[in-house]
């Protein structure tokens, strides 16, 4: 990427900014936190970013930014940045600083020794949704085609696997159909297990711009900030959401409020769906869900009679042992009412991480690069031809899922692990077991911005990586928009962009010729374009990074034919406007399954159900970055806490602010009590951002997506003994 692309004097006014942010030039880049994908205007002086403001012309955020975005530069200056490689001489020895040559020779010799003794597939990698598409593609190709690994997955397994699986089965491809303009065009918005007011605040701001006086329906066990703003809050019992959605579907079908023409022309499976939901009457579901018959019927009528209904979900659905079928129940509702492909409609999964969709398409983990299939000889040959490699280097089967890789460590099948830009020692379910297993590895390499993450502290080798603002590439946001990440700062010390680390590993491993064309991120992007040609995610019409910059990002698909017909991409483009889906017959599938019982329900010894999720707009995931900001820290309690209903607090004998111990079958943690009626009696809530939360969670998974069910486990709460 040229300097002229990065820094364009006079392109933007500086706005009302502090004198410390006085800049020579400005440039716009995509934010690197959540998958909203906001445009941030970076103020650059002497080649270095000195401040930022929201980009007023960017089609995503329209001049808005959440607290995390405002602090995106601040967290790059943390004292615990990884600035040089760190190597542990042996188990129990401290990590010591080494040079890059020593680090890379150790990386290669240790991993190759493990493979020679235990087989190529005894080494695996765990990737991320936090690095650009180009780095994901490089890592996946290097690990699988160059280093001989079979197994590698991403931390997006923890947030988006359910949505991916649901879309693939229902639509024929991982294809979120919407654009953010739909938040403003709907006259009925349904949020299932989703709290965008906190989790995706700029999306919520788009809802607030809606001039249609919309009905807002929220399905959530907690009275969240979004639920407080809703016109209808269905405060259901946890994990009754699938039955509630079936009851709403039953009412709509029973009353004939369906779009029969659309169903007959564009779907398969309606008769089976109608038969399946017939027993799920509001009267039958009311008691199990804790909702009244009237509440269920009113929600069904609001959805059915809307001119444009949009249905949205996030982790409350995805992170569930029956999340895939719940997501598909949402998709079914959109399809049978014809709410797809039009402004203000859709069955819309809101993505979590800034580049989770990039991971889905380009990480080379569960799908071959570009969403090809490892199992398909035709796909393997096509990818091999484009990359210029022998197709025999490409595995003929996909990787184990994240949980199976962790199980592989337990079973001594995985002996070496390369962890890139993620923190499983904090974020993975049943945390104590995960940490024990990481210690069991023969060799653990962690590649990260910070040497202080819980996983980096356990590593045998730490490779220091550049972060957002210190490298280049593309992210894909929730609405399928490719946006640019730009280098406007120098990484500290000896830290390198992940892209450069992967290039160095390829050189030291002895396969540099395999990637000789990939001398810069944009060269990888050009290969990605070739790989996408003729596929649902086609991006061959994008005229390089410069056009992405000029357009404020571009949604896929954008093919060469699209570019010939339209000089400039429309900023708001939806999928399936023509009613053609991506299965071979062009039709969507209506998919159902019987609800499953909760794997670990409350009992006499563990009488409360623990829910977890995002607790604040100011923190993100494991606080690896946001925890470095003093400003963000002031917006969020530093001490871990558990929300508990006043009735339950009284029964236990605790008051707001008291110390309590939360106990599950896997561990116990000391936290503070936050007494609040926003949770129901018999339920408690802890934010996922705290290190202690996943010491409690139960290791169980959706059988279709293999996504962990973080949202339910049985716990007891007792006053803390001082």
XYZ file of C-alpha atoms in Angstrom:
722
model
C 0.000 0.000 0.000
C 1.415 3.413 -0.902
C 1.757 6.371 1.366
C -0.532 8.337 -0.937
C -3.319 5.903 -0.136
C -2.760 6.124 3.593
C -2.353 9.860 3.916
C -4.406 12.213 1.798
C -4.031 15.850 2.845
C -7.195 17.873 2.698
C -9.453 14.863 2.248
C -11.206 15.527 5.551
C -11.535 18.464 7.854
C -10.142 17.860 11.312
C -13.335 18.849 13.095
C -13.407 20.189 16.646
C -10.405 18.361 18.076
C -7.924 19.092 20.847
C -4.674 20.863 19.952
C -2.747 17.686 20.835
C -4.429 16.035 17.859
C -3.361 18.709 15.375
C -2.373 16.775 12.290
C -0.695 17.154 8.932
C -3.093 14.756 7.290
C -5.970 12.403 8.042
C -7.008 9.009 6.794
C -9.878 6.637 7.520
C -9.489 3.060 8.720
C -11.864 0.408 10.014
C -12.034 -0.051 13.788
C -10.537 -3.270 15.152
C -12.906 -4.189 17.989
C -16.368 -5.490 17.135
C -17.831 -6.498 13.792
C -19.818 -3.286 13.402
C -16.792 -2.118 11.414
C -16.919 1.620 12.096
C -14.771 4.062 10.163
C -12.310 5.982 12.348
C -10.653 9.143 11.103
C -6.993 8.962 12.126
C -5.125 12.199 12.682
C -1.546 11.783 11.488
C 1.440 14.023 12.256
C 4.938 13.274 10.991
C 3.776 9.864 9.799
C 2.346 8.770 13.161
C -1.277 8.772 14.328
C -1.695 11.218 17.204
C -5.447 10.964 17.660
C -8.727 9.925 16.104
C -12.352 10.932 15.667
C -15.310 9.073 14.113
C -15.514 9.361 10.331
C -18.639 11.329 9.444
C -18.900 10.019 5.867
C -18.313 6.325 6.568
C -21.499 4.402 5.664
C -21.390 2.222 8.787
C -21.233 4.637 11.723
C -22.064 8.008 10.121
C -19.919 10.008 12.533
C -20.481 7.916 15.681
C -18.077 5.832 17.768
C -18.373 3.846 20.982
C -15.916 4.283 23.881
C -13.732 1.403 22.688
C -13.244 3.018 19.295
C -12.321 6.354 20.848
C -9.569 4.621 22.862
C -8.228 2.448 20.022
C -4.866 4.236 19.852
C -4.411 4.574 23.601
C -4.156 0.837 24.238
C -1.218 0.511 21.830
C 1.039 2.275 24.350
C 0.553 -0.167 27.222
C 3.564 -1.096 29.348
C 2.963 -4.811 28.832
C 3.287 -4.806 25.058
C 5.306 -7.747 23.786
C 8.363 -6.022 22.302
C 10.776 -8.946 21.815
C 10.538 -12.736 21.559
C 10.471 -14.542 24.903
C 11.674 -18.136 25.310
C 11.391 -20.530 28.226
C 14.455 -22.785 28.485
C 12.457 -25.570 30.115
C 9.314 -26.370 32.073
C 9.221 -24.304 35.230
C 11.883 -21.899 33.922
C 11.163 -18.179 33.401
C 10.666 -16.674 29.971
C 13.831 -14.924 28.773
C 14.328 -12.404 25.986
C 15.876 -13.803 22.781
C 16.447 -12.466 19.270
C 14.200 -13.289 16.336
C 16.705 -15.704 14.795
C 16.774 -17.793 17.965
C 12.990 -17.614 18.316
C 12.337 -18.756 14.746
C 14.941 -21.531 14.832
C 13.412 -22.766 18.087
C 9.893 -22.548 16.622
C 10.893 -24.675 13.636
C 13.087 -27.208 15.431
C 10.612 -27.867 18.261
C 7.553 -28.219 16.035
C 9.398 -30.386 13.493
C 10.720 -32.612 16.279
C 7.178 -33.148 17.566
C 5.947 -33.982 14.069
C 8.809 -36.409 13.463
C 8.039 -38.245 16.714
C 4.227 -38.090 16.754
C 3.186 -37.380 13.155
C 2.414 -34.205 11.214
C -1.019 -33.844 12.772
C 0.274 -33.737 16.351
C 0.749 -29.983 15.896
C -2.208 -27.587 15.606
C -3.018 -23.888 15.625
C -5.721 -21.730 17.182
C -6.385 -18.545 15.274
C -8.595 -15.516 15.779
C -11.167 -13.059 14.500
C -8.875 -10.136 15.308
C -6.308 -10.178 12.479
C -6.908 -9.164 8.826
C -8.146 -11.569 6.155
C -4.779 -11.539 4.427
C -2.973 -12.662 7.574
C -5.584 -15.348 8.197
C -5.128 -16.683 4.671
C -1.340 -16.655 5.017
C -1.467 -18.467 8.360
C -3.934 -21.090 7.131
C -1.988 -21.773 3.941
C 1.369 -21.846 5.735
C 0.181 -24.145 8.528
C -1.736 -26.606 6.353
C 0.053 -26.534 2.986
C 3.550 -25.631 4.151
C 3.917 -27.130 7.628
C 1.701 -30.170 7.128
C -0.843 -29.465 9.863
C -4.351 -30.823 9.560
C -5.934 -29.228 12.608
C -6.482 -25.525 13.188
C -9.517 -23.567 14.316
C -10.317 -20.005 15.323
C -11.706 -18.326 18.407
C -14.658 -17.441 16.189
C -15.806 -20.971 17.081
C -16.829 -19.374 20.385
C -19.010 -16.694 18.817
C -20.089 -17.371 15.231
C -19.978 -21.118 14.471
C -23.694 -21.518 15.168
C -24.707 -18.745 12.778
C -22.382 -20.145 10.108
C -23.838 -23.634 10.415
C -27.407 -22.340 10.406
C -26.891 -20.199 7.311
C -25.101 -22.975 5.431
C -27.865 -25.479 6.100
C -30.736 -23.041 5.499
C -29.402 -20.831 2.693
C -26.703 -23.045 1.166
C -23.872 -20.670 2.087
C -22.669 -18.637 5.063
C -24.524 -15.554 3.892
C -25.848 -12.909 6.323
C -28.390 -11.201 4.058
C -28.682 -7.735 5.536
C -27.232 -4.266 5.486
C -27.240 -1.780 8.366
C -29.809 0.353 6.604
C -32.291 -2.360 7.586
C -32.119 -1.133 11.189
C -33.671 2.100 9.947
C -36.126 0.608 7.435
C -37.921 -2.000 9.588
C -41.254 -1.344 11.226
C -40.743 -4.395 13.463
C -37.341 -5.374 14.856
C -36.965 -8.607 16.824
C -33.824 -9.138 18.931
C -33.297 -12.692 20.196
C -30.588 -13.144 22.821
C -29.127 -9.860 21.671
C -28.312 -6.659 23.537
C -26.963 -4.292 20.855
C -27.288 -1.299 23.144
C -24.248 -2.722 24.969
C -22.749 -5.258 22.583
C -22.983 -3.239 19.344
C -23.870 0.332 20.356
C -23.454 1.904 16.920
C -25.935 -0.593 15.493
C -28.310 0.447 18.267
C -27.785 4.079 17.277
C -28.913 3.089 13.786
C -32.089 1.635 15.341
C -32.669 4.942 17.108
C -32.575 6.696 13.726
C -35.549 4.632 12.556
C -38.398 7.012 11.662
C -41.068 4.308 11.339
C -42.027 4.212 15.027
C -41.079 0.526 14.961
C -42.255 -2.261 17.184
C -39.184 -3.531 19.043
C -39.484 -7.063 20.414
C -36.756 -8.472 22.663
C -36.476 -12.116 23.713
C -34.088 -12.252 26.653
C -34.126 -13.722 30.183
C -32.547 -10.519 31.517
C -34.036 -7.054 31.470
C -31.144 -5.722 29.446
C -30.646 -2.164 28.291
C -32.141 -3.132 24.912
C -35.081 -4.845 26.603
C -35.772 -1.676 28.607
C -36.164 0.210 25.328
C -38.384 -2.428 23.730
C -42.104 -2.148 23.114
C -42.390 -5.863 23.950
C -39.967 -7.664 26.252
C -40.473 -11.415 26.262
C -38.581 -12.178 29.483
C -38.530 -15.891 28.905
C -36.908 -18.624 30.940
C -33.358 -19.420 29.772
C -33.115 -21.870 26.882
C -36.840 -21.835 26.185
C -36.191 -19.620 23.157
C -36.499 -22.460 20.643
C -39.930 -23.423 21.955
C -41.020 -19.769 22.057
C -40.007 -19.308 18.420
C -41.883 -22.485 17.490
C -44.963 -21.161 19.330
C -44.789 -17.871 17.415
C -44.407 -19.842 14.186
C -47.387 -22.018 15.119
C -49.608 -18.980 15.668
C -48.574 -17.421 12.365
C -49.259 -20.630 10.416
C -52.521 -21.369 12.251
C -53.871 -17.926 11.378
C -52.725 -18.034 7.772
C -50.388 -15.056 8.230
C -47.818 -16.564 5.900
C -46.524 -15.548 2.490
C -47.635 -18.695 0.690
C -46.439 -17.572 -2.740
C -42.940 -16.948 -1.416
C -42.922 -20.244 0.488
C -43.942 -22.267 -2.573
C -41.553 -20.540 -4.945
C -38.465 -20.204 -2.753
C -38.430 -22.747 0.102
C -38.431 -26.455 0.831
C -39.814 -28.122 3.945
C -42.880 -26.079 4.801
C -45.197 -29.032 5.378
C -42.701 -30.614 7.761
C -42.293 -27.287 9.555
C -46.055 -26.832 9.953
C -46.443 -30.358 11.306
C -43.492 -29.952 13.672
C -44.696 -26.715 15.303
C -48.343 -27.799 15.586
C -47.956 -29.053 19.201
C -46.114 -25.881 20.271
C -49.227 -23.846 20.937
C -48.963 -20.749 23.156
C -50.926 -22.642 25.787
C -48.365 -25.467 25.783
C -45.287 -23.215 25.698
C -46.451 -20.574 28.175
C -45.653 -22.499 31.338
C -42.231 -23.716 30.184
C -41.201 -20.277 28.955
C -42.643 -18.217 31.792
C -44.565 -16.090 29.283
C -48.293 -15.575 29.039
C -50.388 -16.836 26.146
C -51.283 -13.235 25.337
C -47.603 -12.240 25.175
C -46.793 -15.014 22.722
C -49.786 -14.272 20.492
C -49.105 -10.536 20.507
C -45.493 -11.067 19.390
C -46.608 -13.389 16.601
C -49.187 -10.899 15.361
C -46.683 -8.018 15.403
C -44.188 -9.962 13.295
C -46.778 -11.287 10.869
C -48.486 -7.947 10.260
C -45.337 -5.867 9.869
C -44.626 -4.424 6.443
C -40.934 -5.119 6.979
C -39.874 -7.279 9.922
C -36.221 -7.949 10.662
C -35.054 -10.592 13.115
C -31.634 -10.259 14.778
C -29.608 -12.515 17.019
C -26.185 -12.701 18.676
C -24.534 -14.744 21.415
C -27.660 -15.474 23.439
C -28.597 -17.769 20.568
C -25.188 -18.798 19.242
C -23.652 -19.810 22.569
C -26.172 -22.535 23.286
C -26.295 -26.317 23.181
C -29.213 -25.968 20.718
C -28.148 -22.711 19.104
C -28.112 -23.890 15.486
C -31.741 -24.965 15.550
C -32.715 -21.785 17.406
C -31.034 -19.688 14.724
C -32.867 -21.690 12.099
C -36.173 -21.109 13.879
C -35.464 -17.390 13.417
C -34.603 -17.969 9.758
C -37.803 -19.983 9.314
C -39.882 -17.070 10.625
C -38.316 -14.671 8.140
C -38.850 -17.071 5.258
C -42.485 -18.032 5.885
C -43.477 -14.373 6.248
C -41.513 -13.304 3.156
C -39.271 -11.055 5.225
C -36.084 -11.552 3.258
C -34.339 -9.607 0.495
C -36.343 -6.407 0.989
C -35.380 -3.217 2.875
C -35.949 -3.620 6.597
C -36.152 -7.420 6.572
C -33.959 -10.466 7.087
C -32.854 -13.226 9.433
C -29.786 -11.408 10.591
C -26.922 -12.753 12.656
C -24.917 -9.925 14.218
C -21.261 -10.912 14.122
C -19.030 -10.584 17.190
C -15.380 -9.848 16.415
C -14.027 -7.285 13.952
C -13.032 -9.970 11.456
C -15.011 -13.026 12.474
C -16.444 -13.135 8.967
C -12.933 -12.989 7.572
C -12.127 -16.011 9.686
C -15.193 -17.780 8.322
C -14.099 -17.205 4.712
C -10.309 -17.045 4.765
C -8.750 -18.763 7.797
C -8.444 -22.162 6.053
C -9.741 -23.965 9.119
C -13.150 -25.646 8.753
C -13.442 -24.419 5.154
C -10.779 -24.393 2.475
C -9.709 -20.867 1.489
C -12.591 -18.782 0.126
C -15.255 -21.119 1.519
C -14.238 -24.012 -0.697
C -14.505 -27.560 0.669
C -11.528 -29.652 1.729
C -13.557 -32.777 0.885
C -14.018 -31.723 -2.767
C -11.255 -32.778 -5.185
C -12.518 -30.115 -7.618
C -12.179 -27.414 -4.965
C -8.730 -28.637 -3.893
C -7.504 -28.615 -7.482
C -8.885 -25.126 -8.082
C -7.248 -23.699 -4.965
C -3.961 -25.471 -5.739
C -3.949 -24.095 -9.291
C -4.510 -20.524 -8.123
C -1.827 -20.816 -5.435
C 0.578 -22.619 -7.757
C 1.082 -25.602 -5.447
C 0.676 -29.372 -5.691
C -2.912 -30.281 -4.781
C -1.529 -33.165 -2.708
C -0.432 -30.576 -0.155
C -4.070 -29.710 0.568
C -5.790 -31.945 3.150
C -8.860 -33.814 1.941
C -10.677 -33.307 5.231
C -11.446 -30.273 7.415
C -9.862 -29.610 10.762
C -11.047 -30.775 14.105
C -13.175 -28.151 15.823
C -11.733 -26.085 18.674
C -13.167 -28.340 21.384
C -11.803 -31.440 19.644
C -8.343 -29.852 19.463
C -8.505 -29.211 23.217
C -9.661 -32.806 23.700
C -6.762 -33.868 21.472
C -4.344 -32.310 23.946
C -6.023 -34.241 26.747
C -5.703 -37.478 24.750
C -2.013 -36.847 23.875
C -2.936 -36.523 20.191
C -1.950 -32.847 20.029
C 1.533 -32.189 21.439
C 2.340 -28.752 20.024
C 0.075 -25.692 19.694
C 0.482 -22.319 17.996
C -1.939 -19.696 19.385
C -2.340 -16.463 17.425
C -4.070 -13.333 18.766
C -6.394 -15.162 21.120
C -6.463 -16.018 24.806
C -7.991 -19.448 25.485
C -6.629 -19.615 29.036
C -9.196 -16.900 29.800
C -11.938 -17.332 27.203
C -12.350 -21.086 26.810
C -15.079 -22.902 28.658
C -14.153 -24.778 31.911
C -11.078 -22.597 32.233
C -9.129 -24.531 34.873
C -9.120 -27.669 32.756
C -8.018 -25.661 29.720
C -5.056 -24.213 31.609
C -4.015 -27.632 32.838
C -4.102 -28.956 29.289
C -2.039 -26.054 27.930
C 0.617 -26.896 30.519
C 0.507 -30.505 29.314
C 1.720 -29.561 25.815
C 5.299 -30.287 24.758
C 5.492 -26.866 23.106
C 3.141 -23.876 23.313
C 3.759 -20.826 21.122
C 1.715 -17.658 21.659
C 1.804 -14.828 19.130
C 0.249 -11.699 20.624
C 0.460 -7.941 21.165
C 0.881 -8.392 24.909
C 3.124 -10.697 26.919
C 0.754 -10.558 29.897
C -2.305 -12.463 28.626
C -3.198 -15.542 30.625
C -2.200 -17.744 27.673
C 1.055 -15.895 26.914
C 2.133 -16.324 30.527
C 1.897 -20.104 30.038
C 3.782 -20.098 26.716
C 7.135 -21.722 26.004
C 7.689 -19.135 23.265
C 6.092 -15.695 22.861
C 6.267 -13.985 19.463
C 5.622 -10.208 19.693
C 3.014 -9.025 17.207
C 1.886 -5.650 15.920
C -1.694 -4.628 16.554
C -4.482 -2.601 14.992
C -3.062 0.615 13.518
C 0.393 -0.937 13.167
C -0.235 -3.052 10.037
C -2.357 -3.328 6.884
C -5.119 -5.550 5.550
C -8.878 -5.940 5.378
C -11.629 -6.801 7.852
C -15.147 -7.972 6.913
C -17.923 -6.598 9.112
C -21.345 -8.024 9.974
C -22.993 -6.721 6.798
C -20.295 -8.351 4.575
C -18.348 -5.098 4.086
C -14.620 -5.306 3.383
C -12.946 -2.370 5.121
C -9.312 -1.318 5.347
C -6.990 -1.603 8.306
C -4.097 0.860 7.918
C -0.611 1.237 9.310
C -0.398 4.616 11.033
C 1.939 3.707 13.889
C 5.198 1.815 14.250
C 4.948 -1.317 16.367
C 7.028 -1.084 19.555
C 10.444 -2.657 19.938
C 10.991 -5.715 17.775
C 7.288 -6.527 17.356
C 6.295 -7.436 13.800
C 3.032 -7.591 11.905
C 1.623 -11.120 11.979
C 2.018 -11.064 8.191
C 5.790 -10.602 8.546
C 5.991 -13.281 11.235
C 4.272 -15.748 8.915
C 6.676 -14.824 6.098
C 9.621 -15.415 8.419
C 8.246 -18.778 9.567
C 7.812 -19.824 5.922
C 11.444 -18.900 5.275
C 12.817 -20.746 8.302
C 10.544 -23.755 7.695
C 11.960 -24.027 4.181
C 8.885 -23.233 2.081
C 9.399 -19.593 1.019
C 8.817 -20.386 -2.661
C 5.248 -21.437 -1.849
C 4.433 -17.866 -0.890
C 6.848 -15.865 -3.018
C 3.982 -13.884 -4.623
C 2.696 -12.847 -1.207
C 5.192 -10.079 -0.521
C 2.561 -7.673 0.852
C -0.997 -7.920 2.205
C -2.520 -6.516 -0.975
C -0.875 -9.320 -2.980
C -2.744 -11.809 -0.781
C -5.940 -9.818 -1.347
C -5.480 -10.247 -5.089
C -5.207 -14.018 -4.596
C -8.335 -13.901 -2.448
C -10.108 -12.226 -5.360
C -9.079 -15.050 -7.697
C -10.226 -17.657 -5.185
C -13.616 -15.950 -4.856
C -14.357 -15.736 -8.589
C -17.771 -17.129 -9.506
C -18.659 -17.935 -5.916
C -21.328 -16.380 -3.676
C -18.620 -14.303 -1.965
C -17.152 -13.029 -5.263
C -15.019 -9.898 -4.836
C -13.311 -9.813 -8.227
C -14.894 -6.453 -9.065
C -13.085 -4.590 -6.287
C -10.328 -2.433 -7.755
C -7.844 -3.063 -4.967
C -7.317 -1.367 -1.645
C -7.649 2.085 -3.176
C -11.279 1.520 -4.175
C -12.075 0.093 -0.740
C -10.660 3.288 0.717
C -12.543 5.572 -1.649
C -15.895 3.812 -1.181
C -15.887 3.475 2.586
C -15.652 -0.284 2.218
C -17.456 -2.600 -0.205
C -19.896 -5.402 0.620
C -19.446 -8.813 -0.927
C -20.395 -9.974 -3.443
C -18.948 -7.474 -5.918
C -17.943 -9.307 -9.086
C -16.356 -8.154 -12.324
C -19.805 -8.261 -13.916
C -21.189 -6.081 -11.099
C -18.364 -3.603 -11.672
C -19.083 -3.490 -15.416
C -22.782 -2.777 -14.824
C -22.273 -0.252 -12.020
C -19.246 1.954 -11.811
C -19.513 2.420 -8.059
C -20.921 -0.156 -5.642
C -24.134 0.756 -3.897
C -23.421 1.271 -0.208
C -26.421 -0.748 1.028
C -26.868 -4.091 -0.735
C -28.920 -7.059 0.484
C -28.767 -10.683 -0.522
C -31.657 -12.771 -1.917
C -33.652 -9.875 -3.362
C -34.377 -12.174 -6.316
C -35.536 -15.007 -4.044
C -32.699 -17.241 -5.261
C -30.832 -19.006 -2.497
C -27.562 -20.873 -2.690
C -28.599 -24.509 -2.573
C -28.428 -26.307 -5.912
C -32.186 -25.948 -6.475
C -32.117 -22.248 -5.591
C -34.422 -22.699 -2.608
C -33.959 -22.139 1.118
C -34.577 -24.981 3.546
C -36.904 -24.815 6.524
C -35.211 -26.871 9.253
C -36.612 -28.015 12.609
C -35.662 -30.304 15.488
C -37.078 -31.173 18.885
C -35.727 -28.997 21.715
C -33.183 -30.628 24.008
C -33.147 -30.584 27.802
C -30.654 -28.344 29.560
C -27.457 -30.349 30.204
C -26.969 -28.970 33.722
C -30.172 -27.645 35.238
C -30.280 -26.076 38.715
C -30.736 -28.511 41.590
C -30.820 -28.502 45.385
C -27.039 -28.211 45.733
C -26.641 -25.712 42.865
C -29.949 -23.829 42.838
C -29.089 -20.930 40.495
C -28.619 -20.825 36.739
C -25.554 -18.791 35.764
C -25.868 -16.662 32.631
C -22.873 -14.866 31.120
C -22.332 -12.267 28.434
C -21.102 -8.775 27.681
C -21.451 -6.568 30.713
C -20.553 -3.135 29.391
C -20.000 -1.089 26.276
C -16.520 -0.126 27.505
C -14.898 -3.574 27.689
C -14.227 -6.221 25.091
C -13.831 -9.980 25.424
C -10.923 -10.862 27.758
C -9.912 -7.183 28.232
C -6.587 -7.903 26.526
C -6.702 -4.436 24.954
C -9.535 -2.543 26.611
C -8.115 -3.333 30.051
C -5.138 -1.075 29.222
C -7.250 2.089 28.966
C -7.703 4.188 32.097
C -10.734 5.859 30.528
C -12.470 2.565 29.734
C -11.576 1.257 33.188
C -13.456 4.136 34.795
C -16.598 3.140 32.884
C -16.636 -0.388 34.270
C -16.301 -1.998 37.729
C -12.779 -3.327 38.194
C -13.865 -6.025 40.640
C -15.748 -9.043 39.273
C -19.393 -9.137 40.255
C -22.489 -11.291 39.980
C -25.971 -9.905 39.376
C -28.616 -11.462 41.630
C -32.318 -10.777 42.148
C -33.324 -8.955 45.396
C -35.519 -11.879 46.505
C -32.628 -14.326 46.191
C -30.202 -11.947 47.866
C -32.551 -11.653 50.826
C -32.876 -15.429 51.090
C -29.100 -15.836 51.109
C -28.645 -12.941 53.516
C -26.540 -10.633 51.364
C -26.803 -6.982 50.369
C -25.607 -5.030 47.366
C -21.802 -4.817 47.393
C -21.257 -7.769 49.743
C -18.615 -10.337 48.960
C -19.978 -13.708 47.824
C -18.569 -16.998 46.593
C -20.064 -18.473 43.420
C -19.610 -22.239 43.233
C -20.125 -24.657 40.339
C -19.174 -28.305 39.914
C -15.917 -27.122 38.317
C -14.705 -24.403 40.643
C -15.501 -21.463 42.848
C -14.775 -17.745 42.619
C -15.036 -14.784 44.966
C -16.912 -11.772 43.559
C -19.110 -8.910 44.687
C -22.903 -9.100 44.726
C -24.829 -6.666 42.547
C -28.444 -6.880 43.689
C -30.730 -5.961 40.798
C -34.178 -6.898 39.464
C -32.819 -7.031 35.890
C -32.201 -10.752 36.429
C -35.029 -13.104 37.321
C -35.205 -14.973 40.591
C -33.288 -18.249 40.358
C -30.875 -16.799 37.799
C -27.624 -14.893 38.148
C -25.400 -13.148 35.614
C -21.633 -12.587 35.357
C -19.845 -10.632 32.603
C -17.578 -12.668 30.348
C -14.816 -10.033 30.493
C -13.624 -11.072 33.934
C -10.958 -13.740 34.164
C -12.891 -15.663 36.838
C -16.145 -16.285 34.950
C -15.068 -19.284 32.892
C -13.748 -21.125 35.913
C -17.405 -21.989 36.464
C -18.770 -22.791 33.011
C -19.698 -26.253 31.814
C -17.922 -27.822 28.849
C -20.812 -28.709 26.549
C -21.495 -27.827 22.927
C -24.033 -27.455 20.155
C -23.860 -30.810 18.302
C -24.102 -29.177 14.869
C -21.776 -26.180 15.226
C -19.572 -27.373 18.116
C -19.949 -23.923 19.676
C -19.636 -23.837 23.475
C -22.760 -23.193 25.530
C -21.466 -20.418 27.775
C -24.897 -19.209 28.848
C -26.014 -21.844 31.320
C -24.545 -23.784 34.209
C -25.777 -24.528 37.709
C -24.179 -22.652 40.608
C -24.586 -22.017 44.301
C -23.994 -18.654 45.978
C -22.933 -18.208 49.586
C -21.779 -15.185 51.599
C -18.017 -14.850 51.466
C -16.241 -15.813 54.656
C -13.751 -13.070 55.488
